Amino acid sequence: MFDKSKVLFEKACKIIPGGVNSPVRYFKPHPFFVESGNGSKIFTQDGNTLIDYCMGYGAVFLGHNNKDIALEVKNQIDKGNLFCIPTEKEIELAEQCTKIIPGAEMVRITTTGAEATMHAIRLARAFTKKKKIIKFDGGYHGAFDDVIDKAGSGAIEIENVEDGILLDESIKKTLTIPFNDIEILEATIEKDKSNEDSIACIIIEPILANSGLILPEKDYLNKIRKITKDNNIVLIFDEVVTGFRLSLGGASEFFGIKADITTFAKALGNGYPISLITGKKEIMSQLAPIGKVYQASTYAGNPLSVTASLKTLEILSKNKNIIYPKVSKTCDRIVNGIKDIAQDKKIEIAVNSISSMFQVFFTKKLVKNYQDAKMSNINKFNELFKALLYNGGIFIPPSQYETCFISNNHEEEDIEKTLESYDKALTKVKNL
Ligand SMILES: Cc1ncc(COP(=O)(O)O)c(C=O)c1O
């Protein structure tokens, strides 16, 4: 079924470490290679059609090969794709974002999620003149020293601290604690108060989307907001996944909480490389050239990504009362369908879902943090993944520690085919 992909993977391994350009793309025995995509579907080099629930790890919210966005980008290509001199469209995008994102008084356009979170942390350190950061077990903010230990996503497999790969200085300055446990957070801050270089910021995915999908308990985020205010700690919401996807104004709008700094990427450009650092003017205006916090990039605000983002925001803004209810309904249909199938087959699962995101865990318990996610049966998850891909024509992200993403282009026929495939796949899991 994936014979051509096998040959391509062997070729790739000779010149690309591990045959992939990002480790989460690898799965056993080998990944498939994509020829093209359209709407909710991807077409492999082997001639297979798959319904996609990876959707560029959440980036492609308005479907693969979105014609309206592509047309705008093609028009921009005719005018040039990189100048490294300001363009008016950057102002338009920043203005749009300040209107849409709660708490975004100023906006710096960057290119990748990691770049945005890395500089958000630097800004918080400069603003508070403190050094330590708090992050959460299984939260993922990019592949850099400050945040990679005990991170989610593909980093779960790797113990960088034990292997001596990370700088000792970074390890000491990063405190990692469980998600959804306010008492541990309070105790951590209290214990650290006497330190001269105590906590500069808390960086958090408002919804953990890199340990499977894990939702914040009621009032958890509100309590974090209060604690950070009371202790002069900068609150960074990492909305690289949730931004423009959970709702137009992201998790900040959804939960009604304004962080001090919020980072975005993925759904903003519908797959074109773009990210944002947004936040309070007094913090953001520390950025060079007006402030001392240096942040720079050749591709920042590049015309193609900015054009794609402007069109994405136009589509989302004009149709927000249609798109967000539609993807939620699709998600509910799929999740309820999977729960019914599992119940009929007497398979114990927990399914976490919100808006256009869901994940299945093979466990009796509720999954409320990374430790719970790790206790679920990974072998069963891997069997589900394989059965969906090889027998069901469905591509979900190949790891328990990722999230399934629905786009605006997942339609009724996709839902039906998906549930048929889950039915067959769960029978295989039961017979394991
Ligand atoms: C919540 C979150 N933050 C940051 C990142 C890093 O983004 P990038 O891969 O664009 O560097 C990711 C990537 O998946 C993410 O999910």
CSV table of C-alpha atoms and ligand atoms in Angstrom, one decimal:
chain,number,residue,atom,x,y,z
A,1,MET,CA,0.0,0.0,0.0
A,2,PHE,CA,2.9,2.3,0.7
A,3,ASP,CA,5.6,0.7,-1.5
A,4,LYS,CA,6.8,3.9,-3.2
A,5,SER,CA,6.9,5.6,0.2
A,6,LYS,CA,9.2,2.8,1.5
A,7,VAL,CA,11.6,3.3,-1.4
A,8,LEU,CA,11.6,7.1,-0.9
A,9,PHE,CA,12.2,6.8,2.8
A,10,GLU,CA,15.2,4.5,2.2
A,11,LYS,CA,16.5,7.2,-0.1
A,12,ALA,CA,15.8,10.0,2.3
A,13,CYS,CA,17.6,8.2,5.2
A,14,LYS,CA,20.9,8.4,3.3
A,15,ILE,CA,21.0,12.2,3.3
A,16,ILE,CA,18.4,13.4,5.9
A,17,PRO,CA,19.0,12.3,9.5
A,18,GLY,CA,16.3,9.7,10.2
A,19,GLY,CA,14.7,10.4,6.8
A,20,VAL,CA,12.6,13.3,8.2
A,21,ASN,CA,13.0,17.0,8.8
A,22,SER,CA,11.1,16.9,12.1
A,23,PRO,CA,11.1,13.9,14.4
A,24,VAL,CA,7.3,13.7,14.9
A,25,ARG,CA,7.0,12.9,11.2
A,26,TYR,CA,8.6,9.5,11.7
A,27,PHE,CA,6.7,6.4,12.6
A,28,LYS,CA,7.4,2.7,12.2
A,29,PRO,CA,8.0,1.1,9.8
A,30,HIS,CA,8.3,4.3,7.8
A,31,PRO,CA,6.3,7.4,7.1
A,32,PHE,CA,4.4,7.8,3.8
A,33,PHE,CA,5.3,10.6,1.4
A,34,VAL,CA,2.7,13.2,0.3
A,35,GLU,CA,2.0,14.2,-3.3
A,36,SER,CA,-0.7,16.8,-2.6
A,37,GLY,CA,-3.6,17.8,-0.5
A,38,ASN,CA,-7.1,19.2,-1.0
A,39,GLY,CA,-9.6,20.2,1.7
A,40,SER,CA,-9.7,17.4,4.3
A,41,LYS,CA,-7.7,15.0,2.2
A,42,ILE,CA,-4.1,14.2,1.4
A,43,PHE,CA,-2.9,12.1,-1.5
A,44,THR,CA,0.2,10.0,-1.1
A,45,GLN,CA,3.0,9.3,-3.6
A,46,ASP,CA,1.7,5.7,-3.7
A,47,GLY,CA,-1.8,6.8,-4.9
A,48,ASN,CA,-3.6,6.5,-1.6
A,49,THR,CA,-6.2,9.0,-0.5
A,50,LEU,CA,-6.3,9.7,3.3
A,51,ILE,CA,-8.7,11.8,5.4
A,52,ASP,CA,-6.3,14.0,7.4
A,53,TYR,CA,-6.7,14.7,11.1
A,54,CYS,CA,-3.1,15.9,11.5
A,55,MET,CA,-3.7,19.0,9.3
A,56,GLY,CA,-0.2,20.2,9.6
A,57,TYR,CA,-0.3,19.6,13.4
A,58,GLY,CA,-3.3,22.0,13.6
A,59,ALA,CA,-2.0,24.7,11.2
A,60,VAL,CA,-4.3,24.0,8.2
A,61,PHE,CA,-7.6,25.0,9.8
A,62,LEU,CA,-9.2,26.2,6.5
A,63,GLY,CA,-8.2,23.1,4.5
A,64,HIS,CA,-5.4,22.0,2.3
A,65,ASN,CA,-4.9,24.0,-0.9
A,66,ASN,CA,-7.4,26.6,0.2
A,67,LYS,CA,-8.1,28.3,-3.2
A,68,ASP,CA,-8.9,31.8,-1.8
A,69,ILE,CA,-5.6,31.9,0.2
A,70,ALA,CA,-3.6,30.5,-2.7
A,71,LEU,CA,-4.9,33.1,-5.1
A,72,GLU,CA,-3.9,36.0,-2.8
A,73,VAL,CA,-0.4,34.4,-2.3
A,74,LYS,CA,0.0,33.9,-6.1
A,75,ASN,CA,-0.8,37.5,-6.7
A,76,GLN,CA,1.8,38.5,-4.1
A,77,ILE,CA,4.4,36.1,-5.7
A,78,ASP,CA,4.1,38.2,-8.9
A,79,LYS,CA,5.1,41.2,-6.9
A,80,GLY,CA,8.1,39.6,-5.0
A,81,ASN,CA,8.4,37.4,-2.0
A,82,LEU,CA,11.0,39.0,0.3
A,83,PHE,CA,12.3,42.5,0.7
A,84,CYS,CA,13.3,42.8,4.4
A,85,ILE,CA,12.0,46.3,4.2
A,86,PRO,CA,8.6,47.1,5.8
A,87,THR,CA,5.4,46.5,3.7
A,88,GLU,CA,2.0,48.1,4.4
A,89,LYS,CA,0.4,44.6,4.8
A,90,GLU,CA,2.4,44.1,8.0
A,91,ILE,CA,0.6,47.1,9.5
A,92,GLU,CA,-2.7,45.7,8.3
A,93,LEU,CA,-2.0,42.3,9.9
A,94,ALA,CA,-0.8,43.8,13.2
A,95,GLU,CA,-4.0,46.0,13.3
A,96,GLN,CA,-6.2,43.1,12.6
A,97,CYS,CA,-4.6,41.1,15.4
A,98,THR,CA,-4.9,43.9,18.0
A,99,LYS,CA,-8.6,44.0,17.1
A,100,ILE,CA,-9.1,40.2,17.4
A,101,ILE,CA,-6.8,39.1,20.2
A,102,PRO,CA,-7.6,40.1,23.8
A,103,GLY,CA,-4.7,41.9,25.4
A,104,ALA,CA,-2.7,42.4,22.2
A,105,GLU,CA,-1.7,46.0,22.5
A,106,MET,CA,1.3,45.5,20.2
A,107,VAL,CA,2.4,42.8,17.8
A,108,ARG,CA,5.7,41.6,16.5
A,109,ILE,CA,5.5,39.3,13.5
A,110,THR,CA,7.9,36.3,13.6
A,111,THR,CA,8.1,33.1,11.6
A,112,THR,CA,8.0,29.9,13.8
A,113,GLY,CA,6.3,29.0,17.1
A,114,ALA,CA,9.6,28.4,18.9
A,115,GLU,CA,10.9,31.7,17.8
A,116,ALA,CA,7.9,33.5,19.3
A,117,THR,CA,8.0,31.6,22.6
A,118,MET,CA,11.7,32.0,22.9
A,119,HIS,CA,11.5,35.7,22.6
A,120,ALA,CA,8.4,35.9,24.8
A,121,ILE,CA,10.5,34.4,27.6
A,122,ARG,CA,13.4,36.8,26.9
A,123,LEU,CA,10.9,39.7,27.1
A,124,ALA,CA,9.5,38.5,30.4
A,125,ARG,CA,13.1,38.2,31.9
A,126,ALA,CA,14.0,41.7,30.8
A,127,PHE,CA,10.7,43.1,32.1
A,128,THR,CA,10.8,41.5,35.5
A,129,LYS,CA,14.6,41.5,35.9
A,130,LYS,CA,14.2,37.9,37.1
A,131,LYS,CA,15.5,34.7,35.5
A,132,LYS,CA,13.5,31.6,36.3
A,133,ILE,CA,10.6,30.3,34.4
A,134,ILE,CA,7.8,27.9,35.2
A,135,LYS,CA,6.4,25.5,32.6
A,136,PHE,CA,4.3,22.4,32.8
A,137,ASP,CA,5.0,18.7,32.4
A,138,GLY,CA,4.1,17.7,28.8
A,139,GLY,CA,3.7,21.3,27.6
A,140,TYR,CA,5.5,21.9,24.4
A,141,HIS,CA,6.8,25.4,23.4
A,142,GLY,CA,9.5,24.6,20.8
A,143,ALA,CA,12.8,22.8,20.6
A,144,PHE,CA,15.1,25.0,22.6
A,145,ASP,CA,17.0,24.6,25.9
A,146,ASP,CA,14.7,26.7,28.2
A,147,VAL,CA,11.6,24.6,27.6
A,148,ILE,CA,12.6,21.2,26.1
A,149,ASP,CA,13.0,19.2,29.3
A,150,LYS,CA,9.9,17.2,30.2
A,151,ALA,CA,8.2,18.7,27.1
A,152,GLY,CA,5.4,17.0,25.2
A,153,SER,CA,5.1,16.0,21.6
A,154,GLY,CA,8.1,14.1,20.1
A,155,ALA,CA,10.3,15.3,23.0
A,156,ILE,CA,8.5,12.9,25.3
A,157,GLU,CA,10.7,10.1,23.9
A,158,ILE,CA,13.9,11.9,24.7
A,159,GLU,CA,15.7,12.5,28.0
A,160,ASN,CA,18.0,15.4,27.2
A,161,VAL,CA,18.8,16.2,30.9
A,162,GLU,CA,20.2,12.7,31.6
A,163,ASP,CA,22.1,12.8,28.4
A,164,GLY,CA,23.8,16.0,29.3
A,165,ILE,CA,22.7,17.7,26.1
A,166,LEU,CA,21.0,20.8,27.7
A,167,LEU,CA,23.0,23.6,29.3
A,168,ASP,CA,23.1,23.2,33.2
A,169,GLU,CA,22.1,26.8,33.5
A,170,SER,CA,18.9,26.3,31.5
A,171,ILE,CA,17.9,23.3,33.6
A,172,LYS,CA,18.4,25.1,36.8
A,173,LYS,CA,16.4,28.1,35.7
A,174,THR,CA,13.4,26.1,34.4
A,175,LEU,CA,10.9,24.7,37.0
A,176,THR,CA,8.6,22.1,35.5
A,177,ILE,CA,5.4,21.2,37.4
A,178,PRO,CA,2.2,19.2,36.8
A,179,PHE,CA,-0.7,20.8,34.8
A,180,ASN,CA,-4.0,21.3,36.6
A,181,ASP,CA,-2.5,21.4,40.1
A,182,ILE,CA,-2.8,24.9,41.6
A,183,GLU,CA,-1.4,23.9,45.0
A,184,ILE,CA,1.9,22.7,43.5
A,185,LEU,CA,2.1,25.9,41.5
A,186,GLU,CA,1.5,28.1,44.6
A,187,ALA,CA,4.0,26.1,46.7
A,188,THR,CA,6.6,26.4,43.9
A,189,ILE,CA,6.2,30.2,43.8
A,190,GLU,CA,6.3,30.5,47.6
A,191,LYS,CA,9.4,28.3,47.9
A,192,ASP,CA,11.3,30.3,45.3
A,193,LYS,CA,10.3,33.8,46.6
A,194,SER,CA,13.5,34.3,48.6
A,195,ASN,CA,15.7,33.8,45.6
A,196,GLU,CA,17.2,36.9,44.0
A,197,ASP,CA,16.6,35.6,40.6
A,198,SER,CA,13.1,34.2,41.3
A,199,ILE,CA,10.4,33.6,38.7
A,200,ALA,CA,10.1,35.8,35.7
A,201,CYS,CA,7.3,34.1,33.9
A,202,ILE,CA,4.9,31.2,33.6
A,203,ILE,CA,4.6,29.8,30.1
A,204,ILE,CA,1.5,27.7,29.5
A,205,GLU,CA,-0.5,26.2,26.7
A,206,PRO,CA,-4.0,27.1,28.0
A,207,ILE,CA,-5.1,23.7,26.6
A,208,LEU,CA,-2.3,21.1,26.5
A,209,ALA,CA,-2.2,19.9,23.0
A,210,ASN,CA,1.2,18.1,23.0
A,211,SER,CA,0.4,15.4,25.6
A,212,GLY,CA,-2.6,14.2,23.7
A,213,LEU,CA,-5.3,16.8,24.5
A,214,ILE,CA,-5.7,17.9,28.1
A,215,LEU,CA,-8.2,20.6,29.2
A,216,PRO,CA,-7.7,23.0,32.1
A,217,GLU,CA,-10.0,22.4,35.0
A,218,LYS,CA,-12.6,25.0,35.9
A,219,ASP,CA,-11.0,28.2,37.1
A,220,TYR,CA,-7.4,26.8,36.8
A,221,LEU,CA,-6.4,29.5,34.3
A,222,ASN,CA,-8.1,32.2,36.3
A,223,LYS,CA,-6.2,31.2,39.4
A,224,ILE,CA,-3.0,31.3,37.5
A,225,ARG,CA,-3.8,34.8,36.2
A,226,LYS,CA,-4.4,36.0,39.8
A,227,ILE,CA,-1.3,34.3,41.2
A,228,THR,CA,0.9,35.8,38.5
A,229,LYS,CA,-0.5,39.3,39.0
A,230,ASP,CA,0.0,39.0,42.8
A,231,ASN,CA,3.6,37.9,42.4
A,232,ASN,CA,4.9,40.2,39.6
A,233,ILE,CA,5.3,37.2,37.3
A,234,VAL,CA,4.6,37.6,33.6
A,235,LEU,CA,2.0,35.2,32.3
A,236,ILE,CA,2.7,33.9,28.8
A,237,PHE,CA,-0.1,32.1,27.0
A,238,ASP,CA,1.4,29.9,24.3
A,239,GLU,CA,-1.5,29.9,21.8
A,240,VAL,CA,0.5,28.4,18.9
A,241,VAL,CA,-2.1,25.7,18.7
A,242,THR,CA,-5.2,27.3,20.1
A,243,GLY,CA,-4.9,30.7,18.5
A,244,PHE,CA,-7.5,31.4,15.9
A,245,ARG,CA,-8.7,27.8,16.2
A,246,LEU,CA,-10.4,27.5,19.6
A,247,SER,CA,-12.2,30.7,18.7
A,248,LEU,CA,-11.3,33.6,16.6
A,249,GLY,CA,-9.6,35.3,19.6
A,250,GLY,CA,-8.1,32.0,20.7
A,251,ALA,CA,-8.1,30.6,24.3
A,252,SER,CA,-7.9,34.2,25.7
A,253,GLU,CA,-11.3,35.0,24.2
A,254,PHE,CA,-12.7,31.5,24.9
A,255,PHE,CA,-11.8,31.6,28.6
A,256,GLY,CA,-12.0,35.4,29.0
A,257,ILE,CA,-8.5,35.8,30.3
A,258,LYS,CA,-5.8,38.3,29.2
A,259,ALA,CA,-2.3,37.1,29.5
A,260,ASP,CA,0.6,39.6,29.6
A,261,ILE,CA,2.2,38.1,26.5
A,262,THR,CA,0.5,35.7,24.0
A,263,THR,CA,2.2,33.8,21.2
A,264,PHE,CA,0.6,32.5,18.0
A,265,ALA,CA,1.5,30.6,14.9
A,266,LYS,CA,-0.2,27.6,13.1
A,267,ALA,CA,-3.8,28.5,12.2
A,268,LEU,CA,-2.9,32.2,11.6
A,269,GLY,CA,-1.3,31.5,8.3
A,270,ASN,CA,-3.3,28.3,7.4
A,271,GLY,CA,0.0,26.5,7.0
A,272,TYR,CA,2.2,29.4,5.7
A,273,PRO,CA,5.1,30.0,8.1
A,274,ILE,CA,4.2,32.8,10.5
A,275,SER,CA,4.1,33.4,14.2
A,276,LEU,CA,3.4,36.4,16.5
A,277,ILE,CA,4.4,37.7,19.8
A,278,THR,CA,1.7,39.9,21.2
A,279,GLY,CA,1.0,41.6,24.5
A,280,LYS,CA,1.1,44.7,26.7
A,281,LYS,CA,2.6,47.8,25.3
A,282,GLU,CA,5.0,48.3,28.3
A,283,ILE,CA,6.4,44.7,27.8
A,284,MET,CA,6.4,44.7,24.0
A,285,SER,CA,8.1,48.1,23.7
A,286,GLN,CA,11.2,46.6,25.2
A,287,LEU,CA,11.9,45.0,21.8
A,288,ALA,CA,14.7,46.4,19.7
A,289,PRO,CA,15.0,48.9,18.0
A,290,ILE,CA,13.1,50.9,20.6
A,291,GLY,CA,14.2,48.7,23.5
A,292,LYS,CA,17.1,46.5,24.6
A,293,VAL,CA,15.6,43.1,23.9
A,294,TYR,CA,17.1,41.9,20.7
A,295,GLN,CA,14.8,39.9,18.4
A,296,ALA,CA,15.5,39.8,14.7
A,297,SER,CA,14.8,37.5,11.7
A,298,THR,CA,15.3,37.7,7.9
A,299,TYR,CA,11.9,36.1,7.1
A,300,ALA,CA,9.9,37.9,9.8
A,301,GLY,CA,6.8,39.5,8.2
A,302,ASN,CA,7.6,38.0,4.8
A,303,PRO,CA,5.0,39.1,2.2
A,304,LEU,CA,3.8,35.6,1.4
A,305,SER,CA,3.0,34.6,4.9
A,306,VAL,CA,1.6,38.0,5.8
A,307,THR,CA,-0.7,37.8,2.7
A,308,ALA,CA,-1.8,34.3,3.6
A,309,SER,CA,-2.6,35.4,7.1
A,310,LEU,CA,-4.5,38.5,6.1
A,311,LYS,CA,-6.7,36.3,3.9
A,312,THR,CA,-7.1,33.6,6.6
A,313,LEU,CA,-8.2,36.3,9.1
A,314,GLU,CA,-10.6,37.8,6.6
A,315,ILE,CA,-12.2,34.4,6.0
A,316,LEU,CA,-12.4,33.6,9.7
A,317,SER,CA,-13.7,37.0,10.7
A,318,LYS,CA,-16.4,37.1,8.1
A,319,ASN,CA,-17.5,33.5,8.7
A,320,LYS,CA,-16.9,33.1,12.4
A,321,ASN,CA,-20.5,32.4,13.2
A,322,ILE,CA,-20.5,29.6,10.7
A,323,ILE,CA,-17.0,28.1,10.9
A,324,TYR,CA,-16.5,27.7,14.7
A,325,PRO,CA,-19.9,26.1,15.4
A,326,LYS,CA,-19.4,23.9,12.3
A,327,VAL,CA,-16.0,22.5,13.4
A,328,SER,CA,-17.3,22.0,17.0
A,329,LYS,CA,-20.3,20.0,15.7
A,330,THR,CA,-18.1,17.9,13.5
A,331,CYS,CA,-15.8,17.2,16.5
A,332,ASP,CA,-18.8,16.3,18.7
A,333,ARG,CA,-20.2,13.9,16.1
A,334,ILE,CA,-16.8,12.1,15.8
A,335,VAL,CA,-16.1,12.0,19.5
A,336,ASN,CA,-19.6,10.8,20.4
A,337,GLY,CA,-19.4,8.2,17.6
A,338,ILE,CA,-16.1,6.9,18.9
A,339,LYS,CA,-17.4,6.7,22.5
A,340,ASP,CA,-20.5,4.8,21.3
A,341,ILE,CA,-18.4,2.3,19.3
A,342,ALA,CA,-16.0,1.8,22.2
A,343,GLN,CA,-18.9,1.2,24.6
A,344,ASP,CA,-20.5,-1.3,22.3
A,345,LYS,CA,-17.2,-3.2,22.1
A,346,LYS,CA,-16.6,-2.8,25.8
A,347,ILE,CA,-13.3,-1.1,25.3
A,348,GLU,CA,-12.3,1.4,28.0
A,349,ILE,CA,-11.3,4.7,26.6
A,350,ALA,CA,-11.2,8.4,27.7
A,351,VAL,CA,-11.8,10.9,24.9
A,352,ASN,CA,-10.8,14.6,25.5
A,353,SER,CA,-12.1,17.1,23.1
A,354,ILE,CA,-12.9,20.8,22.7
A,355,SER,CA,-13.9,22.8,19.7
A,356,SER,CA,-12.1,21.3,16.7
A,357,MET,CA,-9.6,19.1,18.6
A,358,PHE,CA,-9.8,15.6,20.2
A,359,GLN,CA,-7.7,12.7,21.3
A,360,VAL,CA,-8.5,9.1,22.4
A,361,PHE,CA,-6.7,7.5,25.4
A,362,PHE,CA,-6.9,3.8,26.3
A,363,THR,CA,-7.5,4.2,30.0
A,364,LYS,CA,-10.3,4.0,32.6
A,365,LYS,CA,-9.2,7.2,34.2
A,366,LEU,CA,-9.9,10.8,33.3
A,367,VAL,CA,-6.8,12.3,31.6
A,368,LYS,CA,-6.1,15.5,33.5
A,369,ASN,CA,-2.4,15.9,33.1
A,370,TYR,CA,0.7,14.4,31.4
A,371,GLN,CA,1.1,11.7,34.1
A,372,ASP,CA,-2.4,10.4,33.3
A,373,ALA,CA,-1.7,10.5,29.6
A,374,LYS,CA,1.5,8.4,30.2
A,375,MET,CA,-0.5,5.8,32.1
A,376,SER,CA,-2.8,5.1,29.2
A,377,ASN,CA,-2.1,2.1,27.0
A,378,ILE,CA,0.3,3.2,24.3
A,379,ASN,CA,0.4,-0.2,22.5
A,380,LYS,CA,-3.3,0.0,22.0
A,381,PHE,CA,-3.0,3.6,20.7
A,382,ASN,CA,-0.3,2.5,18.2
A,383,GLU,CA,-2.5,-0.4,17.0
A,384,LEU,CA,-5.4,2.1,16.5
A,385,PHE,CA,-3.1,4.4,14.5
A,386,LYS,CA,-1.9,1.5,12.3
A,387,ALA,CA,-5.4,0.1,11.7
A,388,LEU,CA,-6.8,3.6,10.8
A,389,LEU,CA,-4.0,4.2,8.4
A,390,TYR,CA,-3.5,0.9,6.7
A,391,ASN,CA,-7.1,-0.4,6.7
A,392,GLY,CA,-9.2,2.7,7.2
A,393,GLY,CA,-7.8,5.5,5.0
A,394,ILE,CA,-7.5,7.8,8.0
A,395,PHE,CA,-4.4,9.7,9.0
A,396,ILE,CA,-4.2,10.8,12.7
A,397,PRO,CA,-1.0,12.1,14.2
A,398,PRO,CA,1.2,9.0,14.8
A,399,SER,CA,1.6,9.5,18.6
A,400,GLN,CA,-0.5,9.3,21.7
A,401,TYR,CA,1.1,12.6,22.7
A,402,GLU,CA,-0.4,14.6,19.9
A,403,THR,CA,-3.9,15.9,19.1
A,404,CYS,CA,-6.3,15.2,16.2
A,405,PHE,CA,-7.4,18.3,14.3
A,406,ILE,CA,-10.6,19.0,12.4
A,407,SER,CA,-10.7,21.6,9.6
A,408,ASN,CA,-13.5,23.6,8.2
A,409,ASN,CA,-13.4,21.2,5.2
A,410,HIS,CA,-14.2,18.0,7.1
A,411,GLU,CA,-17.7,17.2,5.8
A,412,GLU,CA,-20.5,14.7,6.5
A,413,GLU,CA,-19.0,12.0,4.2
A,414,ASP,CA,-15.7,12.3,6.1
A,415,ILE,CA,-17.4,11.9,9.4
A,416,GLU,CA,-19.2,8.7,8.2
A,417,LYS,CA,-16.0,7.2,6.7
A,418,THR,CA,-14.1,8.1,9.9
A,419,LEU,CA,-16.5,6.4,12.2
A,420,GLU,CA,-16.6,3.3,10.0
A,421,SER,CA,-12.8,3.2,10.1
A,422,TYR,CA,-12.7,3.7,13.9
A,423,ASP,CA,-15.3,0.9,14.3
A,424,LYS,CA,-13.0,-1.6,12.4
A,425,ALA,CA,-9.8,-0.3,14.0
A,426,LEU,CA,-11.3,-0.6,17.5
A,427,THR,CA,-12.2,-4.2,16.8
A,428,LYS,CA,-8.5,-4.8,16.0
A,429,VAL,CA,-7.5,-3.0,19.2
A,430,LYS,CA,-9.9,-5.2,21.2
A,431,ASN,CA,-8.4,-8.3,19.8
A,432,LEU,CA,-4.8,-7.3,20.7
B,1,LIG,C1,2.0,25.0,21.8
B,1,LIG,C2,3.2,25.0,20.8
B,1,LIG,N1,4.1,26.0,21.0
B,1,LIG,C3,5.2,26.1,20.3
B,1,LIG,C4,5.4,25.2,19.2
B,1,LIG,C5,6.6,25.4,18.4
B,1,LIG,O1,6.3,25.8,17.1
B,1,LIG,P1,7.2,25.6,15.8
B,1,LIG,O2,7.2,24.1,15.6
B,1,LIG,O3,6.6,26.4,14.7
B,1,LIG,O4,8.6,26.1,16.2
B,1,LIG,C6,4.5,24.2,19.0
B,1,LIG,C7,4.7,23.2,17.9
B,1,LIG,O5,4.0,22.3,17.7
B,1,LIG,C8,3.4,24.1,19.8
B,1,LIG,O6,2.5,23.1,19.6
